[in-house]
PDB file of C-alpha atoms in Angstrom:
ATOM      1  CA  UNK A   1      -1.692  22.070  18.319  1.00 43.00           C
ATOM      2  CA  UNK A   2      -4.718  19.891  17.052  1.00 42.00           C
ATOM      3  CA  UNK A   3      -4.877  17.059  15.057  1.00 47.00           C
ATOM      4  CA  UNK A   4      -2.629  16.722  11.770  1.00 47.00           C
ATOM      5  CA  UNK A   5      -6.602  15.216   9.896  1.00 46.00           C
ATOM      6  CA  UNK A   6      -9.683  16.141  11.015  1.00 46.00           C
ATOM      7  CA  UNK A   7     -13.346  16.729   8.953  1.00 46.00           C
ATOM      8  CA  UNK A   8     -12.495  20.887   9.120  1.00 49.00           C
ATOM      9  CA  UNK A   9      -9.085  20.156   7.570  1.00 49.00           C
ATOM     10  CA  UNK A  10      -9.286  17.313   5.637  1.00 47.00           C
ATOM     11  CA  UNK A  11     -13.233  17.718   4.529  1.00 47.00           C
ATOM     12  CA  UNK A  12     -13.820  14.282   5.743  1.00 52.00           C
ATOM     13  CA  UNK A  13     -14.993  11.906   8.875  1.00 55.00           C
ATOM     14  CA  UNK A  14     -13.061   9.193   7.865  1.00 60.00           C
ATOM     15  CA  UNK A  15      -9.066   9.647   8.025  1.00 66.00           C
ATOM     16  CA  UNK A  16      -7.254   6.231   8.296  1.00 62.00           C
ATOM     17  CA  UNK A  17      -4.337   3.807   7.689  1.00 67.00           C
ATOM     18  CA  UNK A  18      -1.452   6.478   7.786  1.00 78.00           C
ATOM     19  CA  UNK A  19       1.239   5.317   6.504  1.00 83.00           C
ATOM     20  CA  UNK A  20       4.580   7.676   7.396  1.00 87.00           C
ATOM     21  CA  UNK A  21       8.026   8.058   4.923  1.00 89.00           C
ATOM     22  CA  UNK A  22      11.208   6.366   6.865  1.00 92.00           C
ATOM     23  CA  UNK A  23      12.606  10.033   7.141  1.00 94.00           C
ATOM     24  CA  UNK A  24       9.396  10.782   9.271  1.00 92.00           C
ATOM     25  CA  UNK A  25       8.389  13.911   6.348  1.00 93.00           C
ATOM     26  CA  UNK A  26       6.079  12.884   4.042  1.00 91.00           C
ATOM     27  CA  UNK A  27       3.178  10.469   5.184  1.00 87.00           C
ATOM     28  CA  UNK A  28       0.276   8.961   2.939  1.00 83.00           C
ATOM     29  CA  UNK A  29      -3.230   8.187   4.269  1.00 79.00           C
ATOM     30  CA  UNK A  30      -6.957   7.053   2.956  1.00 74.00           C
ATOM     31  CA  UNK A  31      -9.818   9.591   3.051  1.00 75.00           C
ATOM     32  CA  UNK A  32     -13.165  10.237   2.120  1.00 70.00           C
ATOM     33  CA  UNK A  33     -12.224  13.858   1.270  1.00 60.00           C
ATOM     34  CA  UNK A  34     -12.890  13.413  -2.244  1.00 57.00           C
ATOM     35  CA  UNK A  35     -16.432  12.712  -1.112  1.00 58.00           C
ATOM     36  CA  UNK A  36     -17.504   9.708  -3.662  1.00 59.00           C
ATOM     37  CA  UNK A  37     -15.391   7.189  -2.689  1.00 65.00           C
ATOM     38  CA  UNK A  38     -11.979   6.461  -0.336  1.00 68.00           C
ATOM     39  CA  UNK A  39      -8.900   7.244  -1.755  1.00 77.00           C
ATOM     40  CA  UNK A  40      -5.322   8.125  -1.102  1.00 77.00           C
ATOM     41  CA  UNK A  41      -3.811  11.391  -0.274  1.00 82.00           C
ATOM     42  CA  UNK A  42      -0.022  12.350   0.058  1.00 85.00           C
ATOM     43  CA  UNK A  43       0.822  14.799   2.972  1.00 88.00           C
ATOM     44  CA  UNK A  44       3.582  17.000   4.602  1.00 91.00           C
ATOM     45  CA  UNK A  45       3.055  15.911   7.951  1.00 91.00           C
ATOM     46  CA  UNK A  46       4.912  19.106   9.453  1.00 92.00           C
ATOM     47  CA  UNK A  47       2.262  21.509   7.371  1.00 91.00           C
ATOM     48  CA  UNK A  48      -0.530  19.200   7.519  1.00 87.00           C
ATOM     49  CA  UNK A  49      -1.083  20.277   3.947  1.00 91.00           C
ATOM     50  CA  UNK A  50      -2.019  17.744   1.164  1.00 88.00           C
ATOM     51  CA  UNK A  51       0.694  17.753  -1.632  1.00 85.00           C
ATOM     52  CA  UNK A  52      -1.454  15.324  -3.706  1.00 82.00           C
ATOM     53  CA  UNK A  53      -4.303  12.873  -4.725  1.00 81.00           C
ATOM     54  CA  UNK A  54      -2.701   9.722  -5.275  1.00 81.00           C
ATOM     55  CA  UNK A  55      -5.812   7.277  -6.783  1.00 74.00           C
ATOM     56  CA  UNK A  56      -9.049   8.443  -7.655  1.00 72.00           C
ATOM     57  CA  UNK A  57     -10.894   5.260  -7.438  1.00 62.00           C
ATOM     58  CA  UNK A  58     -15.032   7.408  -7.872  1.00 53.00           C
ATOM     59  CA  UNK A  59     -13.149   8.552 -11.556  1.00 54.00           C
ATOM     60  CA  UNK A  60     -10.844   6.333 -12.518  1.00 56.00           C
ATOM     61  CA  UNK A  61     -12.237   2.848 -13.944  1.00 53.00           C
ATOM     62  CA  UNK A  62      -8.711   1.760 -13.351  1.00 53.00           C
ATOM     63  CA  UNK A  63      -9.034   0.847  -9.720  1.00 55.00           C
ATOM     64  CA  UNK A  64     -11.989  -0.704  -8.271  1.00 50.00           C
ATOM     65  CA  UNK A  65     -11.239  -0.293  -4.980  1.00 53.00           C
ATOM     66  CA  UNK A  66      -8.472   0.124  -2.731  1.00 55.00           C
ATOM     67  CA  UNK A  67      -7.531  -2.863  -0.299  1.00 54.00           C
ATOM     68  CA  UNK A  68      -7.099  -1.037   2.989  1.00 53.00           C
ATOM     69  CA  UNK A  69      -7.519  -3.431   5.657  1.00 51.00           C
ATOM     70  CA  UNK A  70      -5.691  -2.118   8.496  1.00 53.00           C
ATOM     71  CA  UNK A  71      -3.141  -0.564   6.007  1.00 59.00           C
ATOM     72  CA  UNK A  72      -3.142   2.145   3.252  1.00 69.00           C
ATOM     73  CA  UNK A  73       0.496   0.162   2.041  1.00 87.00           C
ATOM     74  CA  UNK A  74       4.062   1.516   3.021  1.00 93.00           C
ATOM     75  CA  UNK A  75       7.167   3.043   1.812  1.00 94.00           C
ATOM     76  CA  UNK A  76      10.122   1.774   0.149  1.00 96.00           C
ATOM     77  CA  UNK A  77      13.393   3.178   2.168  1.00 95.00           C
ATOM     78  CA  UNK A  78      14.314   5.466  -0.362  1.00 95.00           C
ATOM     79  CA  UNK A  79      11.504   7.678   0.916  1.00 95.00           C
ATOM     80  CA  UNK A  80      10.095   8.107  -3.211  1.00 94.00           C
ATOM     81  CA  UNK A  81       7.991   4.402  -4.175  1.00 95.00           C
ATOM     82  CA  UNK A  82       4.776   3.573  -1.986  1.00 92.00           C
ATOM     83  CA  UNK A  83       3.491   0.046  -2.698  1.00 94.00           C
ATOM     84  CA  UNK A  84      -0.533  -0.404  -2.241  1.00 89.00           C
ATOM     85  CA  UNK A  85      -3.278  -3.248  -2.874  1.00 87.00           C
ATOM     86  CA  UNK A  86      -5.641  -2.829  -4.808  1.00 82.00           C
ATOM     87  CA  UNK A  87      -8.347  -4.401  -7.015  1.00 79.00           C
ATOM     88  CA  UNK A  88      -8.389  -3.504 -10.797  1.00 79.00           C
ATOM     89  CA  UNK A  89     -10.822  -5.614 -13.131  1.00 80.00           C
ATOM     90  CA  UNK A  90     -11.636  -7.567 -10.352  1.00 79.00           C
ATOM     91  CA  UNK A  91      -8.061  -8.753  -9.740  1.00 83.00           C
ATOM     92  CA  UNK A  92      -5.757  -8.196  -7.035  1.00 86.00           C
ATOM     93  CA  UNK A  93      -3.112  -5.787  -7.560  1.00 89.00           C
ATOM     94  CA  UNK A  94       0.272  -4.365  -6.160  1.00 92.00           C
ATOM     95  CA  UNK A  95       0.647  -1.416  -7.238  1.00 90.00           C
ATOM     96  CA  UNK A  96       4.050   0.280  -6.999  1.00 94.00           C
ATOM     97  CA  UNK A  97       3.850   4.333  -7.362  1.00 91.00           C
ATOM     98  CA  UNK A  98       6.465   7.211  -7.328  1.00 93.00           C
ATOM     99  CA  UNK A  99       4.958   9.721  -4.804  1.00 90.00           C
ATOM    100  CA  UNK A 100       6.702  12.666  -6.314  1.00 90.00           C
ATOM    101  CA  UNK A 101       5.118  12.333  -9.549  1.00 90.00           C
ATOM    102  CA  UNK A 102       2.094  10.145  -8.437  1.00 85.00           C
ATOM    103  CA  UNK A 103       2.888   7.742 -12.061  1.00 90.00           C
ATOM    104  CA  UNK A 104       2.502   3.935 -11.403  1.00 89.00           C
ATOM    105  CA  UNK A 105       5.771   2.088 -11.883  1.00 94.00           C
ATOM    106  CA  UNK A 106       4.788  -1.159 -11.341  1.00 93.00           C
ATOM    107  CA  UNK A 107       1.109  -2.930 -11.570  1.00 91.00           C
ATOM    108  CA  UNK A 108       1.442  -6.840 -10.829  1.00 94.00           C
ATOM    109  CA  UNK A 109      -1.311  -8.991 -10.856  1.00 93.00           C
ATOM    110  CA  UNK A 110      -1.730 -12.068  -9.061  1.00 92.00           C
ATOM    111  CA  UNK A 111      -4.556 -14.216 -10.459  1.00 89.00           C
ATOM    112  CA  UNK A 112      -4.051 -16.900  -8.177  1.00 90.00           C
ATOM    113  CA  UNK A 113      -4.496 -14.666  -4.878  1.00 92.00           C
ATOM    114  CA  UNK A 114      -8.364 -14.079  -3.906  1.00 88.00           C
ATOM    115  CA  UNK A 115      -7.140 -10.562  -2.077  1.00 88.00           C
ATOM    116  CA  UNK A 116      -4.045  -8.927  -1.025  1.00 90.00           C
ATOM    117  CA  UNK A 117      -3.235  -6.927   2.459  1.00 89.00           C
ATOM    118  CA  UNK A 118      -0.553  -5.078   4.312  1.00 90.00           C
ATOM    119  CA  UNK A 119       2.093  -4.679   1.948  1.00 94.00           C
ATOM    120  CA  UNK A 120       5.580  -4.253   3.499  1.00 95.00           C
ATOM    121  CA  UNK A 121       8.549  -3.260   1.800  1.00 96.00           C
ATOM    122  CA  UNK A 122      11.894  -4.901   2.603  1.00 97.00           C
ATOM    123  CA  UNK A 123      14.792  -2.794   4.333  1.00 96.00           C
ATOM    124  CA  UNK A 124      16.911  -3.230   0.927  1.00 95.00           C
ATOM    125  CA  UNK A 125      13.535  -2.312  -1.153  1.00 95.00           C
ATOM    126  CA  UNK A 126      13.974  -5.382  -3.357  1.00 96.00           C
ATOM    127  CA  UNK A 127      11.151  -7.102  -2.208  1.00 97.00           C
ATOM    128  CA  UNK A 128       7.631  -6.908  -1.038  1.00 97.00           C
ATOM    129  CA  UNK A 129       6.116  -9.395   1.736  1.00 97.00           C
ATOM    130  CA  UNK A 130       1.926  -9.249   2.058  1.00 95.00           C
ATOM    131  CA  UNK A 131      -0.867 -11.494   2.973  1.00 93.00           C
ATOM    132  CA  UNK A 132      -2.247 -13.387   0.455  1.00 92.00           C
ATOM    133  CA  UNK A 133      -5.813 -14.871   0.854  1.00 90.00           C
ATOM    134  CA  UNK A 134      -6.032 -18.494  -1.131  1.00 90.00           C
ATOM    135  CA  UNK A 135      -7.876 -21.045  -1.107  1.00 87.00           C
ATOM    136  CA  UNK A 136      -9.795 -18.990   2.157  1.00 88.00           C
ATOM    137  CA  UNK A 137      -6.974 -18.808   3.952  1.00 91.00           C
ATOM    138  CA  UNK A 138      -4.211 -15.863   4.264  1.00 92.00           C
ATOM    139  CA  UNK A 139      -1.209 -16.525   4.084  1.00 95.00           C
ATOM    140  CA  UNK A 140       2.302 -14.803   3.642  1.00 96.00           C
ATOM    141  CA  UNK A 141       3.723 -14.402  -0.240  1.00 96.00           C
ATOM    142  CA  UNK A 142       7.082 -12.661  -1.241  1.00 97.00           C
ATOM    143  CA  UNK A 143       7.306 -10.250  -4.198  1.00 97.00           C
ATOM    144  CA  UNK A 144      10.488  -9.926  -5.868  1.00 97.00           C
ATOM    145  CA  UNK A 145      10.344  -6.423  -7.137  1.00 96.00           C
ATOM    146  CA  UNK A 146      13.313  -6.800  -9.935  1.00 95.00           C
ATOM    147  CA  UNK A 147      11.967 -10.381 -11.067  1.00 97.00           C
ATOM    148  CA  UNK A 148       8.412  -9.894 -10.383  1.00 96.00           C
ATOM    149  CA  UNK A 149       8.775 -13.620  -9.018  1.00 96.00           C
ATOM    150  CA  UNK A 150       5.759 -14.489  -6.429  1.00 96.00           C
ATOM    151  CA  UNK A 151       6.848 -16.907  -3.566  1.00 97.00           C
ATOM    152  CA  UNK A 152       4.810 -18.502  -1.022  1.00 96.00           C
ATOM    153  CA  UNK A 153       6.159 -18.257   2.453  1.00 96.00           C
ATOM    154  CA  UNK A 154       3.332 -19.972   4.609  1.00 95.00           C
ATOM    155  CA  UNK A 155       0.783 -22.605   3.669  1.00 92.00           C
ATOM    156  CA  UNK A 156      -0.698 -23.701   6.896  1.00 90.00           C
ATOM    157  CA  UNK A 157      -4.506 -23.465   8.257  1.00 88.00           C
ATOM    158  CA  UNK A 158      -3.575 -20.501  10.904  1.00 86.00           C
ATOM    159  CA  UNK A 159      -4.343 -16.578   9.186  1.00 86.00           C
ATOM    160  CA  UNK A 160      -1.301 -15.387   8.836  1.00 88.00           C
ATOM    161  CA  UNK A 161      -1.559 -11.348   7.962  1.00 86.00           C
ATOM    162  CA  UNK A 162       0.244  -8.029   8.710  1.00 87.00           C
ATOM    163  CA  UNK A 163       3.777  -9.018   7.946  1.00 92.00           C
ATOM    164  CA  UNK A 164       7.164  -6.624   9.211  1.00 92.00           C
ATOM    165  CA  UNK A 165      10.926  -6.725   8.387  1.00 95.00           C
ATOM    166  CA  UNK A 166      13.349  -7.264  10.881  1.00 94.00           C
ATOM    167  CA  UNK A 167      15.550  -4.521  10.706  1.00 93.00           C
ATOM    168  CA  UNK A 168      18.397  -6.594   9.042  1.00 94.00           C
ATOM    169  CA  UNK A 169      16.006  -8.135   6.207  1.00 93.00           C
ATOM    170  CA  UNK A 170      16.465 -11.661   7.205  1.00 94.00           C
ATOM    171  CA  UNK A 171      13.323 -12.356   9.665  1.00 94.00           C
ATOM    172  CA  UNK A 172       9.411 -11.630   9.398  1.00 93.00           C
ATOM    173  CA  UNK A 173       7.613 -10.880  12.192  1.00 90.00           C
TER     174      UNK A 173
END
């Protein structure tokens, strides 16, 4: 078999930053399909076949654009929430949607934060770890999901970016 994304099937060169659902099923990924800008698309990755748009950044005045850098966002472990960045009026976002409905549940800004990447959910879904840029530097934040409390985990002059859970929830890689 070919590729799951190519420019025949997916009506786009540029196909990035998949993102796949814990159960392996559902997987969501940034394309140019739309044509006018990048967006995000939700997929059955046995079919291959888009089940839905998820932004529409060219349309929407919502979203000015999507913070992909090496990562469209990821999955919370019930297989149903996807957590993104994004900027919206010029602010950094996290933006927590329900893929089966494609409705925003959550939209926190963080007007302190210059930009926000890689998004990672926690293995209990509670909590959200990213990179934060501030003050030029990036460095690693925590997002309580049920508080909406922001802490900072580093502060040093070293980039620290692309954060991951240990398994158990109690170490970041």
């Amino acid at each position: 078999s070919g590729p799951l994304m190519n420019e025949k099937t997916s009506g786009g060169d540029l196909n990035l930053a998949p993102s796949i659902t814990p159960d392996g099923k559902r997987m969501v990924f940034l394309s140019e399909r739309s044509r006018l800008s990048v967006d995000m698309f939700l997929v059955d990755v046995a079919s291959g076949k888009v089940i839905r748009q998820l932004t529409k950044t060219a349309g929407d005045p919502h979203f000015d654009s999507l913070e992909f850098l090496g990562s469209a966002g990821d999955w919370a472990p019930d297989n149903k929430r996807f957590v993104f960045s994004a900027l919206s009026k010029g602010q950094p976002v996290l933006t927590l949607i329900d893929v089966d409905s494609g409705n925003r549940l959550m939209e926190q800004e963080f007007p302190e934060i210059g930009e926000i990447f890689n998004p990672a959910w926690s293995p209990n879904g509670q909590q959200i770890v990213f990179s934060g840029l501030k003050g030029g530097v990036l460095d690693l934040f925590l997002f309580d999901v049920n508080t909406r409390s922001l802490t900072q985990l580093t502060n040093d002059p070293f980039a620290d970016s692309d954060p991951e859970w240990s398994p158990d929830g109690k170490q970041l890689a």
